[in-house]
PDB file of N, CA and C in Angstrom:
ATOM      1  N   MET A  23      -3.627 107.434  86.509  1.00  0.00           N
ATOM      2  CA  MET A  23      -4.857 106.913  87.048  1.00  0.00           C
ATOM      3  C   MET A  23      -4.710 106.710  88.538  1.00  0.00           C
ATOM      4  N   ILE A  24      -5.728 107.107  89.269  1.00  0.00           N
ATOM      5  CA  ILE A  24      -5.805 106.889  90.695  1.00  0.00           C
ATOM      6  C   ILE A  24      -6.495 105.597  90.953  1.00  0.00           C
ATOM      7  N   GLU A  25      -5.871 104.705  91.760  1.00  0.00           N
ATOM      8  CA  GLU A  25      -6.516 103.457  92.095  1.00  0.00           C
ATOM      9  C   GLU A  25      -7.359 103.625  93.357  1.00  0.00           C
ATOM     10  N   ILE A  26      -8.477 102.938  93.387  1.00  0.00           N
ATOM     11  CA  ILE A  26      -9.389 102.998  94.506  1.00  0.00           C
ATOM     12  C   ILE A  26      -9.124 101.858  95.447  1.00  0.00           C
ATOM     13  N   HIS A  27      -8.665 102.221  96.656  1.00  0.00           N
ATOM     14  CA  HIS A  27      -8.422 101.203  97.672  1.00  0.00           C
ATOM     15  C   HIS A  27      -9.802 100.779  98.243  1.00  0.00           C
ATOM     16  N   TRP A  28      -9.992  99.519  98.410  1.00  0.00           N
ATOM     17  CA  TRP A  28     -11.308  99.042  98.882  1.00  0.00           C
ATOM     18  C   TRP A  28     -11.270  98.288 100.185  1.00  0.00           C
ATOM     19  N   GLY A  29     -10.385  98.729 101.042  1.00  0.00           N
ATOM     20  CA  GLY A  29     -10.300  98.115 102.377  1.00  0.00           C
ATOM     21  C   GLY A  29      -9.203  97.059 102.441  1.00  0.00           C
ATOM     22  N   GLU A  30      -9.349  96.176 103.383  1.00  0.00           N
ATOM     23  CA  GLU A  30      -8.356  95.075 103.576  1.00  0.00           C
ATOM     24  C   GLU A  30      -8.264  94.275 102.267  1.00  0.00           C
ATOM     25  N   PRO A  31      -7.069  94.000 101.797  1.00  0.00           N
ATOM     26  CA  PRO A  31      -6.935  93.211 100.568  1.00  0.00           C
ATOM     27  C   PRO A  31      -7.609  91.829 100.719  1.00  0.00           C
ATOM     28  N   LEU A  32      -8.141  91.339  99.595  1.00  0.00           N
ATOM     29  CA  LEU A  32      -8.724  90.014  99.544  1.00  0.00           C
ATOM     30  C   LEU A  32      -7.706  89.099  98.917  1.00  0.00           C
ATOM     31  N   SER A  33      -7.451  87.955  99.533  1.00  0.00           N
ATOM     32  CA  SER A  33      -6.472  86.977  99.012  1.00  0.00           C
ATOM     33  C   SER A  33      -7.199  85.679  98.756  1.00  0.00           C
ATOM     34  N   PHE A  34      -7.044  85.161  97.523  1.00  0.00           N
ATOM     35  CA  PHE A  34      -7.689  83.910  97.167  1.00  0.00           C
ATOM     36  C   PHE A  34      -6.665  82.903  96.668  1.00  0.00           C
ATOM     37  N   VAL A  35      -6.881  81.660  97.032  1.00  0.00           N
ATOM     38  CA  VAL A  35      -6.068  80.554  96.492  1.00  0.00           C
ATOM     39  C   VAL A  35      -6.618  80.306  95.075  1.00  0.00           C
ATOM     40  N   MET A  36      -5.756  80.458  94.057  1.00  0.00           N
ATOM     41  CA  MET A  36      -6.211  80.459  92.685  1.00  0.00           C
ATOM     42  C   MET A  36      -5.909  79.160  91.943  1.00  0.00           C
ATOM     43  N   SER A  37      -5.212  78.222  92.557  1.00  0.00           N
ATOM     44  CA  SER A  37      -4.865  76.971  91.856  1.00  0.00           C
ATOM     45  C   SER A  37      -4.714  75.834  92.844  1.00  0.00           C
ATOM     46  N   PRO A  38      -4.772  74.644  92.328  1.00  0.00           N
ATOM     47  CA  PRO A  38      -4.589  73.454  93.206  1.00  0.00           C
ATOM     48  C   PRO A  38      -3.179  73.458  93.858  1.00  0.00           C
ATOM     49  N   GLU A  39      -2.203  74.122  93.217  1.00  0.00           N
ATOM     50  CA  GLU A  39      -0.843  74.197  93.758  1.00  0.00           C
ATOM     51  C   GLU A  39      -0.746  75.191  94.918  1.00  0.00           C
ATOM     52  N   GLY A  40      -1.810  75.921  95.166  1.00  0.00           N
ATOM     53  CA  GLY A  40      -1.801  76.872  96.290  1.00  0.00           C
ATOM     54  C   GLY A  40      -1.403  78.276  95.930  1.00  0.00           C
ATOM     55  N   ASP A  41      -1.335  78.617  94.648  1.00  0.00           N
ATOM     56  CA  ASP A  41      -1.004  79.967  94.266  1.00  0.00           C
ATOM     57  C   ASP A  41      -2.046  80.919  94.803  1.00  0.00           C
ATOM     58  N   VAL A  42      -1.558  82.005  95.387  1.00  0.00           N
ATOM     59  CA  VAL A  42      -2.445  83.018  96.029  1.00  0.00           C
ATOM     60  C   VAL A  42      -2.354  84.333  95.280  1.00  0.00           C
ATOM     61  N   GLN A  43      -3.507  84.940  95.021  1.00  0.00           N
ATOM     62  CA  GLN A  43      -3.552  86.249  94.401  1.00  0.00           C
ATOM     63  C   GLN A  43      -4.212  87.221  95.376  1.00  0.00           C
ATOM     64  N   LYS A  44      -3.577  88.343  95.612  1.00  0.00           N
ATOM     65  CA  LYS A  44      -4.099  89.367  96.518  1.00  0.00           C
ATOM     66  C   LYS A  44      -4.729  90.484  95.657  1.00  0.00           C
ATOM     67  N   PHE A  45      -5.924  90.886  96.019  1.00  0.00           N
ATOM     68  CA  PHE A  45      -6.640  91.954  95.340  1.00  0.00           C
ATOM     69  C   PHE A  45      -6.801  93.114  96.306  1.00  0.00           C
ATOM     70  N   SER A  46      -6.100  94.206  96.031  1.00  0.00           N
ATOM     71  CA  SER A  46      -6.100  95.340  96.936  1.00  0.00           C
ATOM     72  C   SER A  46      -6.822  96.566  96.414  1.00  0.00           C
ATOM     73  N   THR A  47      -7.184  96.573  95.102  1.00  0.00           N
ATOM     74  CA  THR A  47      -7.889  97.720  94.517  1.00  0.00           C
ATOM     75  C   THR A  47      -9.007  97.216  93.611  1.00  0.00           C
ATOM     76  N   ILE A  48      -9.941  98.092  93.398  1.00  0.00           N
ATOM     77  CA  ILE A  48     -11.066  97.755  92.468  1.00  0.00           C
ATOM     78  C   ILE A  48     -10.513  97.555  91.063  1.00  0.00           C
ATOM     79  N   GLU A  49      -9.550  98.385  90.675  1.00  0.00           N
ATOM     80  CA  GLU A  49      -9.023  98.254  89.335  1.00  0.00           C
ATOM     81  C   GLU A  49      -8.346  96.910  89.098  1.00  0.00           C
ATOM     82  N   GLN A  50      -7.648  96.406  90.100  1.00  0.00           N
ATOM     83  CA  GLN A  50      -7.003  95.106  89.962  1.00  0.00           C
ATOM     84  C   GLN A  50      -8.064  94.004  89.876  1.00  0.00           C
ATOM     85  N   ALA A  51      -9.122  94.094  90.688  1.00  0.00           N
ATOM     86  CA  ALA A  51     -10.177  93.100  90.616  1.00  0.00           C
ATOM     87  C   ALA A  51     -10.862  93.162  89.245  1.00  0.00           C
ATOM     88  N   ARG A  52     -11.111  94.390  88.723  1.00  0.00           N
ATOM     89  CA  ARG A  52     -11.752  94.566  87.408  1.00  0.00           C
ATOM     90  C   ARG A  52     -10.890  93.954  86.303  1.00  0.00           C
ATOM     91  N   TYR A  53      -9.582  94.169  86.362  1.00  0.00           N
ATOM     92  CA  TYR A  53      -8.679  93.586  85.368  1.00  0.00           C
ATOM     93  C   TYR A  53      -8.791  92.049  85.347  1.00  0.00           C
ATOM     94  N   TRP A  54      -8.725  91.466  86.542  1.00  0.00           N
ATOM     95  CA  TRP A  54      -8.787  90.031  86.616  1.00  0.00           C
ATOM     96  C   TRP A  54     -10.119  89.505  86.073  1.00  0.00           C
ATOM     97  N   LEU A  55     -11.211  90.144  86.482  1.00  0.00           N
ATOM     98  CA  LEU A  55     -12.528  89.700  86.000  1.00  0.00           C
ATOM     99  C   LEU A  55     -12.663  89.794  84.465  1.00  0.00           C
ATOM    100  N   SER A  56     -12.058  90.810  83.915  1.00  0.00           N
ATOM    101  CA  SER A  56     -12.228  91.011  82.461  1.00  0.00           C
ATOM    102  C   SER A  56     -11.187  90.266  81.632  1.00  0.00           C
ATOM    103  N   ARG A  57     -10.023  89.984  82.193  1.00  0.00           N
ATOM    104  CA  ARG A  57      -8.916  89.393  81.390  1.00  0.00           C
ATOM    105  C   ARG A  57      -8.466  88.004  81.792  1.00  0.00           C
ATOM    106  N   LYS A  58      -8.578  87.659  83.078  1.00  0.00           N
ATOM    107  CA  LYS A  58      -7.953  86.435  83.592  1.00  0.00           C
ATOM    108  C   LYS A  58      -8.962  85.470  84.254  1.00  0.00           C
ATOM    109  N   TRP A  59     -10.214  85.823  84.265  1.00  0.00           N
ATOM    110  CA  TRP A  59     -11.195  84.995  85.012  1.00  0.00           C
ATOM    111  C   TRP A  59     -11.450  83.690  84.247  1.00  0.00           C
ATOM    112  N   PRO A  60     -11.450  82.557  84.988  1.00  0.00           N
ATOM    113  CA  PRO A  60     -11.611  81.274  84.299  1.00  0.00           C
ATOM    114  C   PRO A  60     -13.026  80.885  83.863  1.00  0.00           C
ATOM    115  N   VAL A  61     -14.025  81.551  84.390  1.00  0.00           N
ATOM    116  CA  VAL A  61     -15.395  81.251  84.039  1.00  0.00           C
ATOM    117  C   VAL A  61     -16.135  82.538  83.677  1.00  0.00           C
ATOM    118  N   SER A  62     -17.119  82.382  82.808  1.00  0.00           N
ATOM    119  CA  SER A  62     -17.975  83.498  82.481  1.00  0.00           C
ATOM    120  C   SER A  62     -19.383  83.102  82.920  1.00  0.00           C
ATOM    121  N   ASP A  63     -19.799  83.569  84.108  1.00  0.00           N
ATOM    122  CA  ASP A  63     -21.103  83.224  84.635  1.00  0.00           C
ATOM    123  C   ASP A  63     -21.807  84.481  85.151  1.00  0.00           C
ATOM    124  N   ASP A  64     -22.980  84.294  85.697  1.00  0.00           N
ATOM    125  CA  ASP A  64     -23.769  85.448  86.197  1.00  0.00           C
ATOM    126  C   ASP A  64     -23.054  86.163  87.359  1.00  0.00           C
ATOM    127  N   ALA A  65     -22.371  85.422  88.213  1.00  0.00           N
ATOM    128  CA  ALA A  65     -21.651  86.055  89.334  1.00  0.00           C
ATOM    129  C   ALA A  65     -20.554  86.976  88.817  1.00  0.00           C
ATOM    130  N   ARG A  66     -19.855  86.548  87.782  1.00  0.00           N
ATOM    131  CA  ARG A  66     -18.796  87.381  87.183  1.00  0.00           C
ATOM    132  C   ARG A  66     -19.399  88.665  86.605  1.00  0.00           C
ATOM    133  N   GLU A  67     -20.512  88.507  85.885  1.00  0.00           N
ATOM    134  CA  GLU A  67     -21.175  89.657  85.257  1.00  0.00           C
ATOM    135  C   GLU A  67     -21.676  90.638  86.284  1.00  0.00           C
ATOM    136  N   ARG A  68     -22.259  90.129  87.349  1.00  0.00           N
ATOM    137  CA  ARG A  68     -22.706  91.007  88.472  1.00  0.00           C
ATOM    138  C   ARG A  68     -21.537  91.763  89.094  1.00  0.00           C
ATOM    139  N   ALA A  69     -20.460  91.023  89.302  1.00  0.00           N
ATOM    140  CA  ALA A  69     -19.250  91.681  89.883  1.00  0.00           C
ATOM    141  C   ALA A  69     -18.739  92.793  88.959  1.00  0.00           C
ATOM    142  N   LEU A  70     -18.639  92.513  87.669  1.00  0.00           N
ATOM    143  CA  LEU A  70     -18.192  93.536  86.741  1.00  0.00           C
ATOM    144  C   LEU A  70     -19.109  94.776  86.804  1.00  0.00           C
ATOM    145  N   HIS A  71     -20.416  94.532  86.826  1.00  0.00           N
ATOM    146  CA  HIS A  71     -21.360  95.633  86.906  1.00  0.00           C
ATOM    147  C   HIS A  71     -21.152  96.465  88.173  1.00  0.00           C
ATOM    148  N   HIS A  72     -21.025  95.801  89.331  1.00  0.00           N
ATOM    149  CA  HIS A  72     -20.885  96.524  90.596  1.00  0.00           C
ATOM    150  C   HIS A  72     -19.505  97.206  90.675  1.00  0.00           C
ATOM    151  N   LEU A  73     -18.472  96.595  90.153  1.00  0.00           N
ATOM    152  CA  LEU A  73     -17.128  97.250  90.147  1.00  0.00           C
ATOM    153  C   LEU A  73     -17.163  98.491  89.295  1.00  0.00           C
ATOM    154  N   ASP A  74     -17.767  98.385  88.114  1.00  0.00           N
ATOM    155  CA  ASP A  74     -17.846  99.543  87.218  1.00  0.00           C
ATOM    156  C   ASP A  74     -18.644 100.678  87.899  1.00  0.00           C
ATOM    157  N   ALA A  75     -19.748 100.329  88.540  1.00  0.00           N
ATOM    158  CA  ALA A  75     -20.572 101.326  89.209  1.00  0.00           C
ATOM    159  C   ALA A  75     -19.793 102.021  90.337  1.00  0.00           C
ATOM    160  N   ALA A  76     -19.029 101.264  91.104  1.00  0.00           N
ATOM    161  CA  ALA A  76     -18.224 101.844  92.188  1.00  0.00           C
ATOM    162  C   ALA A  76     -17.120 102.715  91.638  1.00  0.00           C
ATOM    163  N   MET A  77     -16.533 102.296  90.520  1.00  0.00           N
ATOM    164  CA  MET A  77     -15.457 103.094  89.935  1.00  0.00           C
ATOM    165  C   MET A  77     -15.976 104.435  89.383  1.00  0.00           C
ATOM    166  N   ASP A  78     -17.269 104.416  88.964  1.00  0.00           N
ATOM    167  CA  ASP A  78     -17.909 105.649  88.457  1.00  0.00           C
ATOM    168  C   ASP A  78     -18.638 106.427  89.579  1.00  0.00           C
ATOM    169  N   CYS A  79     -18.459 106.013  90.809  1.00  0.00           N
ATOM    170  CA  CYS A  79     -19.046 106.626  91.996  1.00  0.00           C
ATOM    171  C   CYS A  79     -20.608 106.549  91.902  1.00  0.00           C
ATOM    172  N   LEU A  80     -21.106 105.495  91.308  1.00  0.00           N
ATOM    173  CA  LEU A  80     -22.550 105.288  91.206  1.00  0.00           C
ATOM    174  C   LEU A  80     -23.024 104.111  92.058  1.00  0.00           C
ATOM    175  N   GLY A  81     -22.093 103.461  92.743  1.00  0.00           N
ATOM    176  CA  GLY A  81     -22.386 102.329  93.624  1.00  0.00           C
ATOM    177  C   GLY A  81     -21.382 102.283  94.722  1.00  0.00           C
ATOM    178  N   SER A  82     -21.638 101.506  95.732  1.00  0.00           N
ATOM    179  CA  SER A  82     -20.719 101.507  96.856  1.00  0.00           C
ATOM    180  C   SER A  82     -19.573 100.487  96.669  1.00  0.00           C
ATOM    181  N   VAL A  83     -18.471 100.806  97.269  1.00  0.00           N
ATOM    182  CA  VAL A  83     -17.337  99.953  97.223  1.00  0.00           C
ATOM    183  C   VAL A  83     -17.631  98.641  97.938  1.00  0.00           C
ATOM    184  N   GLY A  84     -18.379  98.730  99.035  1.00  0.00           N
ATOM    185  CA  GLY A  84     -18.733  97.512  99.773  1.00  0.00           C
ATOM    186  C   GLY A  84     -19.556  96.529  98.934  1.00  0.00           C
ATOM    187  N   THR A  85     -20.521  97.049  98.176  1.00  0.00           N
ATOM    188  CA  THR A  85     -21.294  96.187  97.265  1.00  0.00           C
ATOM    189  C   THR A  85     -20.404  95.569  96.232  1.00  0.00           C
ATOM    190  N   ALA A  86     -19.511  96.341  95.649  1.00  0.00           N
ATOM    191  CA  ALA A  86     -18.596  95.826  94.649  1.00  0.00           C
ATOM    192  C   ALA A  86     -17.714  94.729  95.226  1.00  0.00           C
ATOM    193  N   ARG A  87     -17.246  94.967  96.413  1.00  0.00           N
ATOM    194  CA  ARG A  87     -16.361  93.957  97.095  1.00  0.00           C
ATOM    195  C   ARG A  87     -17.125  92.678  97.332  1.00  0.00           C
ATOM    196  N   ARG A  88     -18.356  92.753  97.846  1.00  0.00           N
ATOM    197  CA  ARG A  88     -19.140  91.527  98.088  1.00  0.00           C
ATOM    198  C   ARG A  88     -19.447  90.808  96.751  1.00  0.00           C
ATOM    199  N   ALA A  89     -19.717  91.537  95.705  1.00  0.00           N
ATOM    200  CA  ALA A  89     -19.975  90.885  94.395  1.00  0.00           C
ATOM    201  C   ALA A  89     -18.715  90.209  93.874  1.00  0.00           C
ATOM    202  N   PHE A  90     -17.555  90.802  94.104  1.00  0.00           N
ATOM    203  CA  PHE A  90     -16.305  90.191  93.685  1.00  0.00           C
ATOM    204  C   PHE A  90     -16.043  88.907  94.460  1.00  0.00           C
ATOM    205  N   ILE A  91     -16.308  88.945  95.751  1.00  0.00           N
ATOM    206  CA  ILE A  91     -16.131  87.710  96.586  1.00  0.00           C
ATOM    207  C   ILE A  91     -17.046  86.624  96.083  1.00  0.00           C
ATOM    208  N   ALA A  92     -18.298  86.944  95.756  1.00  0.00           N
ATOM    209  CA  ALA A  92     -19.222  85.967  95.257  1.00  0.00           C
ATOM    210  C   ALA A  92     -18.744  85.392  93.926  1.00  0.00           C
ATOM    211  N   ALA A  93     -18.217  86.229  93.059  1.00  0.00           N
ATOM    212  CA  ALA A  93     -17.659  85.758  91.750  1.00  0.00           C
ATOM    213  C   ALA A  93     -16.480  84.831  91.970  1.00  0.00           C
ATOM    214  N   ALA A  94     -15.610  85.210  92.937  1.00  0.00           N
ATOM    215  CA  ALA A  94     -14.434  84.375  93.214  1.00  0.00           C
ATOM    216  C   ALA A  94     -14.869  82.989  93.693  1.00  0.00           C
ATOM    217  N   ARG A  95     -15.834  82.970  94.564  1.00  0.00           N
ATOM    218  CA  ARG A  95     -16.333  81.660  95.077  1.00  0.00           C
ATOM    219  C   ARG A  95     -16.981  80.870  93.960  1.00  0.00           C
ATOM    220  N   SER A  96     -17.738  81.544  93.091  1.00  0.00           N
ATOM    221  CA  SER A  96     -18.380  80.896  91.988  1.00  0.00           C
ATOM    222  C   SER A  96     -17.339  80.285  91.017  1.00  0.00           C
ATOM    223  N   ALA A  97     -16.179  80.911  90.910  1.00  0.00           N
ATOM    224  CA  ALA A  97     -15.115  80.449  90.045  1.00  0.00           C
ATOM    225  C   ALA A  97     -14.332  79.332  90.743  1.00  0.00           C
ATOM    226  N   GLY A  98     -14.617  79.024  91.994  1.00  0.00           N
ATOM    227  CA  GLY A  98     -13.931  77.963  92.706  1.00  0.00           C
ATOM    228  C   GLY A  98     -12.750  78.410  93.528  1.00  0.00           C
ATOM    229  N   PHE A  99     -12.516  79.692  93.637  1.00  0.00           N
ATOM    230  CA  PHE A  99     -11.430  80.219  94.411  1.00  0.00           C
ATOM    231  C   PHE A  99     -11.777  80.180  95.890  1.00  0.00           C
ATOM    232  N   VAL A 100     -10.809  79.907  96.737  1.00  0.00           N
ATOM    233  CA  VAL A 100     -11.023  79.800  98.162  1.00  0.00           C
ATOM    234  C   VAL A 100     -10.267  80.914  98.865  1.00  0.00           C
ATOM    235  N   PRO A 101     -10.930  81.599  99.783  1.00  0.00           N
ATOM    236  CA  PRO A 101     -10.214  82.670 100.507  1.00  0.00           C
ATOM    237  C   PRO A 101      -8.999  82.077 101.251  1.00  0.00           C
ATOM    238  N   GLU A 102      -7.883  82.784 101.163  1.00  0.00           N
ATOM    239  CA  GLU A 102      -6.638  82.248 101.743  1.00  0.00           C
ATOM    240  C   GLU A 102      -6.804  82.048 103.263  1.00  0.00           C
ATOM    241  N   ASP A 103      -7.531  82.945 103.920  1.00  0.00           N
ATOM    242  CA  ASP A 103      -7.673  82.766 105.374  1.00  0.00           C
ATOM    243  C   ASP A 103      -8.457  81.503 105.726  1.00  0.00           C
ATOM    244  N   LEU A 104      -9.349  81.009 104.888  1.00  0.00           N
ATOM    245  CA  LEU A 104     -10.033  79.750 105.172  1.00  0.00           C
ATOM    246  C   LEU A 104      -9.073  78.564 105.031  1.00  0.00           C
ATOM    247  N   ILE A 105      -8.148  78.609 104.091  1.00  0.00           N
ATOM    248  CA  ILE A 105      -7.170  77.548 103.963  1.00  0.00           C
ATOM    249  C   ILE A 105      -6.289  77.539 105.169  1.00  0.00           C
ATOM    250  N   ALA A 106      -5.832  78.699 105.605  1.00  0.00           N
ATOM    251  CA  ALA A 106      -4.949  78.792 106.805  1.00  0.00           C
ATOM    252  C   ALA A 106      -5.689  78.278 108.041  1.00  0.00           C
ATOM    253  N   LEU A 107      -6.967  78.630 108.144  1.00  0.00           N
ATOM    254  CA  LEU A 107      -7.735  78.159 109.295  1.00  0.00           C
ATOM    255  C   LEU A 107      -7.897  76.650 109.277  1.00  0.00           C
ATOM    256  N   SER A 108      -8.190  76.057 108.116  1.00  0.00           N
ATOM    257  CA  SER A 108      -8.381  74.593 108.080  1.00  0.00           C
ATOM    258  C   SER A 108      -7.055  73.892 108.374  1.00  0.00           C
ATOM    259  N   ARG A 109      -5.932  74.488 107.972  1.00  0.00           N
ATOM    260  CA  ARG A 109      -4.621  73.881 108.302  1.00  0.00           C
ATOM    261  C   ARG A 109      -4.342  73.899 109.793  1.00  0.00           C
ATOM    262  N   ARG A 110      -4.718  75.028 110.417  1.00  0.00           N
ATOM    263  CA  ARG A 110      -4.499  75.150 111.892  1.00  0.00           C
ATOM    264  C   ARG A 110      -5.372  74.131 112.634  1.00  0.00           C
ATOM    265  N   GLN A 111      -6.597  73.932 112.180  1.00  0.00           N
ATOM    266  CA  GLN A 111      -7.500  73.025 112.843  1.00  0.00           C
ATOM    267  C   GLN A 111      -7.071  71.572 112.663  1.00  0.00           C
ATOM    268  N   ALA A 112      -6.438  71.271 111.526  1.00  0.00           N
ATOM    269  CA  ALA A 112      -5.981  69.897 111.240  1.00  0.00           C
ATOM    270  C   ALA A 112      -4.740  69.561 112.099  1.00  0.00           C
ATOM    271  N   ALA A 113      -4.006  70.553 112.493  1.00  0.00           N
ATOM    272  CA  ALA A 113      -2.761  70.306 113.241  1.00  0.00           C
ATOM    273  C   ALA A 113      -2.970  69.976 114.672  1.00  0.00           C
TER     274      ALA A 113
END
């Protein structure tokens, strides 16, 4: 299987302990949404739809990426770069 690179990897803080998960391909994001996602909501369903469309070359990778980011935020995940920025500002 060929994995589809979707630009700069997305990194999210996934737990209160600060565990970070990096998503560098559509397939990896699809796996997490279908197998490891903590909530089943509309944002997750939209992301799955857009990821599947992009994987089938029926939708854009950019749209899939934005839908995945929205699903991650809906699940309560915080982009790693926002955590790093808030730490720098607090120092």
